[in-house]
Coordinates of C-alpha atoms and ligand atoms in Angstrom, one line a residue:
X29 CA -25.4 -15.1 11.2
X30 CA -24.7 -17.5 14.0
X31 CA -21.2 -17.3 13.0
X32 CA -20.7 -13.5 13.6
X33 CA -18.3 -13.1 16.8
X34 CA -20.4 -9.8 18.3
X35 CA -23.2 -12.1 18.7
X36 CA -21.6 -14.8 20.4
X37 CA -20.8 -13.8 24.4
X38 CA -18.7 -15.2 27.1
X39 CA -16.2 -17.1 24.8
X40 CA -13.8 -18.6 27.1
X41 CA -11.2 -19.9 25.0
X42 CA -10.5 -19.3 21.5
X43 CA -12.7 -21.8 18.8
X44 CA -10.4 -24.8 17.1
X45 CA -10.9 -22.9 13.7
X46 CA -9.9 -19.6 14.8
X47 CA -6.0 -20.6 16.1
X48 CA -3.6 -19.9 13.3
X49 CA -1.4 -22.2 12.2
X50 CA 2.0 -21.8 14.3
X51 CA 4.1 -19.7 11.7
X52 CA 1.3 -17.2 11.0
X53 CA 0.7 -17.0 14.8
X54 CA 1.2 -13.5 16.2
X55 CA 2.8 -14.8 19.9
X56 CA 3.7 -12.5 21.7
X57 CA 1.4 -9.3 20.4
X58 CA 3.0 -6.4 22.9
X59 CA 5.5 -5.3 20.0
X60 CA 7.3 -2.1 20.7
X61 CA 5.2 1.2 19.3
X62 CA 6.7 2.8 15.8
X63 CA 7.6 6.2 17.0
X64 CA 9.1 7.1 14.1
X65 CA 5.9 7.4 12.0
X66 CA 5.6 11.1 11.3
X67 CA 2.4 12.8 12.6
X68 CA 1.4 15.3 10.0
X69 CA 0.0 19.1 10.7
X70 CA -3.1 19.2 7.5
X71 CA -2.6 23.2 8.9
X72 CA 0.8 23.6 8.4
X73 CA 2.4 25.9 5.5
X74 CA 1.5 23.7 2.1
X75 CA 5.0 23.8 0.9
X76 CA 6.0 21.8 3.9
X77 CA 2.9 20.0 4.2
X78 CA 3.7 18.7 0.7
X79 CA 7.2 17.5 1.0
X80 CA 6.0 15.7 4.8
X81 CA 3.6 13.7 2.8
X82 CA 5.7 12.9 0.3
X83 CA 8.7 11.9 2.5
X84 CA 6.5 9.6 5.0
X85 CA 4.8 8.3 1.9
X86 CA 8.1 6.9 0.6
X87 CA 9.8 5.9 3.5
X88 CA 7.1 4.5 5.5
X89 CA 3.8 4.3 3.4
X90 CA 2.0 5.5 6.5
X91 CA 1.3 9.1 8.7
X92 CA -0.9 10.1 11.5
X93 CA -2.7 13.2 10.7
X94 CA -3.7 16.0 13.0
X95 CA -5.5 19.0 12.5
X96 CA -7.4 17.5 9.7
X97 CA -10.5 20.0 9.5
X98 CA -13.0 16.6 10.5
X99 CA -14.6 17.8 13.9
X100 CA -13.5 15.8 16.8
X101 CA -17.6 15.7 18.1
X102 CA -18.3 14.2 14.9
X103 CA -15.6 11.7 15.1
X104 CA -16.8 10.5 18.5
X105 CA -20.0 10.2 16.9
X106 CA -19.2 7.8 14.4
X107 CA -17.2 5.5 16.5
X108 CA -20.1 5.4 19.6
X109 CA -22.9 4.5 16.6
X110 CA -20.7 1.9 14.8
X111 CA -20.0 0.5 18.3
X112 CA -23.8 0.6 18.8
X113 CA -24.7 -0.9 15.7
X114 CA -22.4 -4.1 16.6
X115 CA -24.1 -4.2 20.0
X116 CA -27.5 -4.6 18.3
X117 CA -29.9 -7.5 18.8
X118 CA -28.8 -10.6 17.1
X119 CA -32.3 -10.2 15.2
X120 CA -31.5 -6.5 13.8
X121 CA -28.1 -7.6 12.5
X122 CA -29.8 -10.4 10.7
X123 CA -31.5 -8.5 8.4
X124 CA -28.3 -6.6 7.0
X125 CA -25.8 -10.1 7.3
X126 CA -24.2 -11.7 4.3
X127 CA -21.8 -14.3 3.2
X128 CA -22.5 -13.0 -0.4
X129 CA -18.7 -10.6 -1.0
X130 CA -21.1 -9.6 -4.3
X131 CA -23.8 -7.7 -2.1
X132 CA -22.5 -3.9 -1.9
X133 CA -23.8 -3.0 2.0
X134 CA -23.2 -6.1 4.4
X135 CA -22.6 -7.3 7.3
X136 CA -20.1 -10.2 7.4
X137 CA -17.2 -11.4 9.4
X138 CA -14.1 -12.5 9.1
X139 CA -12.5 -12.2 5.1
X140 CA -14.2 -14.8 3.4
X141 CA -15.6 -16.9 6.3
X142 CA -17.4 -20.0 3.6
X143 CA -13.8 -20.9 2.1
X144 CA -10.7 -19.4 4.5
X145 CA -9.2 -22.5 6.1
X146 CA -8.9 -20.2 9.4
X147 CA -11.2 -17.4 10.5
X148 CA -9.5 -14.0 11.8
X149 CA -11.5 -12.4 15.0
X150 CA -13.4 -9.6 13.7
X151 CA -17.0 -8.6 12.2
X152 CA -17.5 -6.1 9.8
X153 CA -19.8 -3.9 8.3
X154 CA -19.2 -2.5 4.6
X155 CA -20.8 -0.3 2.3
X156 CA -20.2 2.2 -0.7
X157 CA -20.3 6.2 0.4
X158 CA -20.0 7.7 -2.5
X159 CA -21.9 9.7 -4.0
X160 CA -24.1 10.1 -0.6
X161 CA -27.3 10.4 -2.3
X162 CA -26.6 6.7 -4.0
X163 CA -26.2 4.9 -1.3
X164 CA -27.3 5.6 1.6
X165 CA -30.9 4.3 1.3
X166 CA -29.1 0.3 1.9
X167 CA -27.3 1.6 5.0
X168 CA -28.5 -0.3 8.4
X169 CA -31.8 1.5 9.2
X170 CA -30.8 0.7 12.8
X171 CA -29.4 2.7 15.1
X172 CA -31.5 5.4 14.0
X173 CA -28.7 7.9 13.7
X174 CA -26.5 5.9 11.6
X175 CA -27.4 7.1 8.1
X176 CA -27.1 10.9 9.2
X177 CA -23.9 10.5 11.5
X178 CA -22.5 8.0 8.8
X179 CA -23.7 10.2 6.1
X180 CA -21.9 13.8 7.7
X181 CA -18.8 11.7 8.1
X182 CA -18.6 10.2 4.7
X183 CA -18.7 13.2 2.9
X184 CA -16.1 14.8 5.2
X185 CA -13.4 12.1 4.7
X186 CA -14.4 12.0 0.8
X187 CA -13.1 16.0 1.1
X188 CA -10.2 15.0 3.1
X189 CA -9.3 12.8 0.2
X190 CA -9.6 15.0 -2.5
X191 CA -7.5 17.3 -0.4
X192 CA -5.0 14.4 0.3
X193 CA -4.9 13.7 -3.2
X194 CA -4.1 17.1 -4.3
X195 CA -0.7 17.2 -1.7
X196 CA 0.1 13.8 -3.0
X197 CA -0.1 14.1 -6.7
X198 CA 2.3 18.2 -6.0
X199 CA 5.0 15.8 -4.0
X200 CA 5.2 13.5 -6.9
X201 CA 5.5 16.6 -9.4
X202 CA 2.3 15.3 -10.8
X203 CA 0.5 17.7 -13.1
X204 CA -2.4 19.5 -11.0
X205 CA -5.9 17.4 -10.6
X206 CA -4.1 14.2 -11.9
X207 CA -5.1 12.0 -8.8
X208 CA -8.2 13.8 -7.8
X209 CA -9.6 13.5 -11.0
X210 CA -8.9 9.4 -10.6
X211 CA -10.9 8.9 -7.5
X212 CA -14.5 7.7 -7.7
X213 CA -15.2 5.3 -5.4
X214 CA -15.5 5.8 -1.4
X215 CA -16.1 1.8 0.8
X216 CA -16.3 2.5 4.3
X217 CA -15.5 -0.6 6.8
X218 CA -16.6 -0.7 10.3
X219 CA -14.4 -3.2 11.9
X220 CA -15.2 -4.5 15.1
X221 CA -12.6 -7.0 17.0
X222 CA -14.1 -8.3 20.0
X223 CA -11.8 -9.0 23.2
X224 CA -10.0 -12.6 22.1
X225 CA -9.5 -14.9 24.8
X226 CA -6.5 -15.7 23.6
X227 CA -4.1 -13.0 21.3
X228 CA -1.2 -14.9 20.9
X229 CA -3.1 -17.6 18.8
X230 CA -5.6 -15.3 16.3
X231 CA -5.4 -12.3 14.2
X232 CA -8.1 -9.8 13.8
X233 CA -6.9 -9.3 10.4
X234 CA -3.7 -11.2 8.7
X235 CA -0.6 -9.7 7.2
X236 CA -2.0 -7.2 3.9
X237 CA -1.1 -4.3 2.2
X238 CA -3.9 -2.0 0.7
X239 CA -5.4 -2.6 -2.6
X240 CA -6.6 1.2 -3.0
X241 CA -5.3 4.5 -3.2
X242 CA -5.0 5.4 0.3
X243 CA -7.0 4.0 3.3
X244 CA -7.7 6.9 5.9
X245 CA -8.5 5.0 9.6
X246 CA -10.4 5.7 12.1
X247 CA -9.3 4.4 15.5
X248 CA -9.0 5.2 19.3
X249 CA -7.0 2.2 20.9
X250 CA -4.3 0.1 19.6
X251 CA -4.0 -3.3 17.4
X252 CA -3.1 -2.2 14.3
X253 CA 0.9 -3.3 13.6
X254 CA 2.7 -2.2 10.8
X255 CA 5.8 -4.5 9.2
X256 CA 8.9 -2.4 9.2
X257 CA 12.4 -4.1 8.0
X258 CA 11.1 -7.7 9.1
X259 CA 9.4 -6.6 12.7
X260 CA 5.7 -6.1 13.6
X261 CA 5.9 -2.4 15.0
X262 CA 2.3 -1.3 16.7
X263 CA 0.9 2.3 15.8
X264 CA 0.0 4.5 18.8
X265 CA -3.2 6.1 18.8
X266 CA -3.4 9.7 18.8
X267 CA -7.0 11.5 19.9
X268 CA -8.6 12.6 16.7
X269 CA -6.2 12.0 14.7
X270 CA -6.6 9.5 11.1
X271 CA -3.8 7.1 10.1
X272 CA -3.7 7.4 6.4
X273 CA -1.5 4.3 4.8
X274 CA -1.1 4.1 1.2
X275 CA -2.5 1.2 -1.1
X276 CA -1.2 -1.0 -3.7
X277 CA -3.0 1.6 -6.6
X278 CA -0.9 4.3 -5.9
X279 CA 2.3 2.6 -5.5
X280 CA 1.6 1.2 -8.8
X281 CA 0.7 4.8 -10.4
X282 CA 3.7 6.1 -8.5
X283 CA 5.8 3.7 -10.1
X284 CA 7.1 2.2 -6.6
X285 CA 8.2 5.5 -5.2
X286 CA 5.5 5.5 -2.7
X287 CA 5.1 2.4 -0.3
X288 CA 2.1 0.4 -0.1
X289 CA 3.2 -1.2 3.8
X290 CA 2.2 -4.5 4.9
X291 CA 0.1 -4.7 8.4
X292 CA -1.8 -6.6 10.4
X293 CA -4.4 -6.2 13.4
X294 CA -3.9 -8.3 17.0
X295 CA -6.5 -8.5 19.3
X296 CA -7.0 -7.9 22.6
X297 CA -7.6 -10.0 25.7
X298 CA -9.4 -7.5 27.7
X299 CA -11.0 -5.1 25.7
X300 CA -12.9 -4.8 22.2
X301 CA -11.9 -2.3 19.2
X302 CA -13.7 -0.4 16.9
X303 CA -12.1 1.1 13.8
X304 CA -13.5 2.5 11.1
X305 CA -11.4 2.2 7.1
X306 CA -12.5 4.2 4.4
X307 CA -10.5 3.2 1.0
X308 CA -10.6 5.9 -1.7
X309 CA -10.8 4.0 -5.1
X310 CA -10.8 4.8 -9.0
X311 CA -14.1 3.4 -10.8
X312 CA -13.7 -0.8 -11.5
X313 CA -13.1 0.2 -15.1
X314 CA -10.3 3.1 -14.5
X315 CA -7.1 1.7 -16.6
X316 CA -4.2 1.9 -14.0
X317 CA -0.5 2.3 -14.9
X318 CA 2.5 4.4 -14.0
X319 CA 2.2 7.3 -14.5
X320 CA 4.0 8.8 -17.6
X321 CA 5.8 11.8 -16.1
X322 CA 7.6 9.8 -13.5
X323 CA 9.0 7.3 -16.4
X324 CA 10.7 9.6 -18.6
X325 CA 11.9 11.6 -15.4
X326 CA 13.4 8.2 -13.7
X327 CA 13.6 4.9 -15.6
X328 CA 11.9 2.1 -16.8
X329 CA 7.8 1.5 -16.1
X330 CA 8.0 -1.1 -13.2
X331 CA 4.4 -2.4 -13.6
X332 CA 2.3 -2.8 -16.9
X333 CA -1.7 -1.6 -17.6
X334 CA -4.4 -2.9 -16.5
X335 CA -8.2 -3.0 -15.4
X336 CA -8.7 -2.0 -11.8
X337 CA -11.6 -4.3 -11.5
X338 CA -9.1 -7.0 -12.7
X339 CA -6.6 -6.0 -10.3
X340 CA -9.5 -6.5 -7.6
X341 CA -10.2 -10.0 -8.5
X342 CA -6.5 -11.1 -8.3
X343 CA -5.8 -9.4 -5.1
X344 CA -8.4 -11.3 -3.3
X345 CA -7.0 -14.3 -5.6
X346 CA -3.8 -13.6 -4.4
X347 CA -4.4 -12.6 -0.5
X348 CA -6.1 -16.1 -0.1
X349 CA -2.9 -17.9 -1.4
X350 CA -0.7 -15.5 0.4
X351 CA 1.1 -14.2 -2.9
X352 CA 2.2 -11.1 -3.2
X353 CA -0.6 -9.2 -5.2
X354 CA 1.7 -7.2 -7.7
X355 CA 4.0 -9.9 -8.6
X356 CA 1.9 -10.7 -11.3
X357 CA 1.8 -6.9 -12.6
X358 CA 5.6 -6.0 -12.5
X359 CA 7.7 -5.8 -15.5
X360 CA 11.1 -7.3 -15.6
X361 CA 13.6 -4.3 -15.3
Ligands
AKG411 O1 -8.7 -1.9 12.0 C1 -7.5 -1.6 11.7 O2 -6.8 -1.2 12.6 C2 -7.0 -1.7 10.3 C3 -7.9 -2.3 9.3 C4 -7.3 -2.6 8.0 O3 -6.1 -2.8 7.9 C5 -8.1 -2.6 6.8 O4 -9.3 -2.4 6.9 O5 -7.6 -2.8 5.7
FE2_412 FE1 -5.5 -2.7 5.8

């Protein structure tokens, strides 16, 4: 508990096991912003819509998206009570903190703060979403409007989803309902990064791709840089709008023609950030593969079958040693 960073004030210089080793080091963190990252219209005319997700799906794994039906009150809303919930009382975060990664609603911080050799400078709170009526009950009691602001937001972002899944499975020339029909699970992860006394010598989170299907973010300041042809490029917030980035899952399913992007977050020597990551997921037991219609179309299957809980366990495997998490899974073509 003591090791959360919201808890600790006035840090004046950045704690021995927080500095990165000096080739994972960020350095200099103002990195120009990536302009070209296409900022998608969820209104626009659906033929259109389709083929813009698609394109900025293969080419840069990542869009903004605008218009997107969520209400922008709402969306202040969640960001102002998961910044509330991070300014609680040491003693009220207590009850809710973890080092257990096994316990589904926790508080925590950093990735996997008992056996990393370096810590990265954020806390986090995660829990499951979906279905609503499962899970909310082990949601932080505290601030009091967390469960019903949380709880209206969830179930917008697991429509969003569905919706995002639908344009995403036409642009492949999937048959209708094959991704929705996929996605079961919905983990929500409010990240908080407080202000690092020094960002050129920690990371609020290292170099990753997604494990998921597609993450939909949250955010209202930058830190989040994406890794385009060998250079750390920085996202530019937009008001209201979600980043969506797709995950290792659906690259896989895809059979590589979508792009599951590497990125990282930087912190910030002035102020703290708040984001909030929801990552849509099949169930653990879902078999994963290519999917068959894009093999006979193209060529060869590029990754075999497996278990997505297995895939889980090796991506954290994996992360920690700093492999690349679908080596292991690609067939030699
Ligand atoms: O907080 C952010 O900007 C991004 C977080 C992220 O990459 C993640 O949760 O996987
Ligand atoms: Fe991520």
């Amino acid at each position: 508990m003591e090791k959360l960073l919201s808890t600790k004030t006035d840090l004046k210089f950045v704690p021995e096991s927080y500095i990165l080793p000096p080739d994972t080091r960020p350095g200099n963190t103002e990195v120009p912003f990536f302009e070209t990252i296409p900022v998608i219209d969820l209104k626009g005319e659906p033929a259109q819509l389709i083929q813009q997700i698609a394109d900025a799906s293969k080419e840069y794994g990542f869009f903004q998206l605008i218009n997107h039906g969520v209400e922008e009150k709402l969306l202040q809303d969640v960001l102002d009570v998961t910044k509330e919930f991070f300014e609680l009382p040491a003693e009220d975060k207590a009850t809710i903190f973890s080092d257990d990664p096994k316990r589904s609603c926790r508080l925590y911080t950093s990735i996997d703060y008992m056996n990393e050799q370096v810590h990265y400078w954020r806390d986090a709170l995660k829990h499951p979403c979906h279905p609503l009526e499962e899970h909310s009950q082990f949601w932080p009691q505290k601030p009091a409007q967390y469960r019903e602001v949380v709880g209206r937001y969830s179930v917008e972002v697991w429509k969003l989803s569905l919706c995002l899944m639908d344009l995403i499975s036409k642009g492949l020339g999937l048959e209708p309902g094959y991704l929705t029909e996929m996605i079961e699970v919905q983990l929500m992860s409010a990240n908080h990064y407080p202000a690092c006394p020094d960002p050129s010598l920690t990371l609020g989170l290292p170099k990753h791709g997604d494990v998921d299907f597609i993450t939909i973010l949250l955010q209202e300041m930058d830190g989040l840089q994406v890794l385009k042809d060998g250079h750390w490029l920085a996202i530019k917030p937009l008001p209201n709008a979600f980043v969506v980035n797709i995950g290792h899952t659906l690259q896989i399913i895809s059979n590589g023609k979508l792009k599951s992007v590497e990125h990282r977050v930087v912190t910030n020597q002035k102020l703290a950030r708040t984001t909030v990551s929801s990552f849509i997921y099949p169930s653990y037991s879902r078999q994963i593969e290519p999917a068959q219609v894009l093999i006979k179309d193209s060529s060869l299957p590029l990754y075999r079958a497996f278990i997505f809980k297995d895939f889980l366990d090796t991506y954290i495997t994996d992360t920690y040693q700093r492999k690349p998490p679908l080596e292991r899974y690609k067939l030699q073509v």
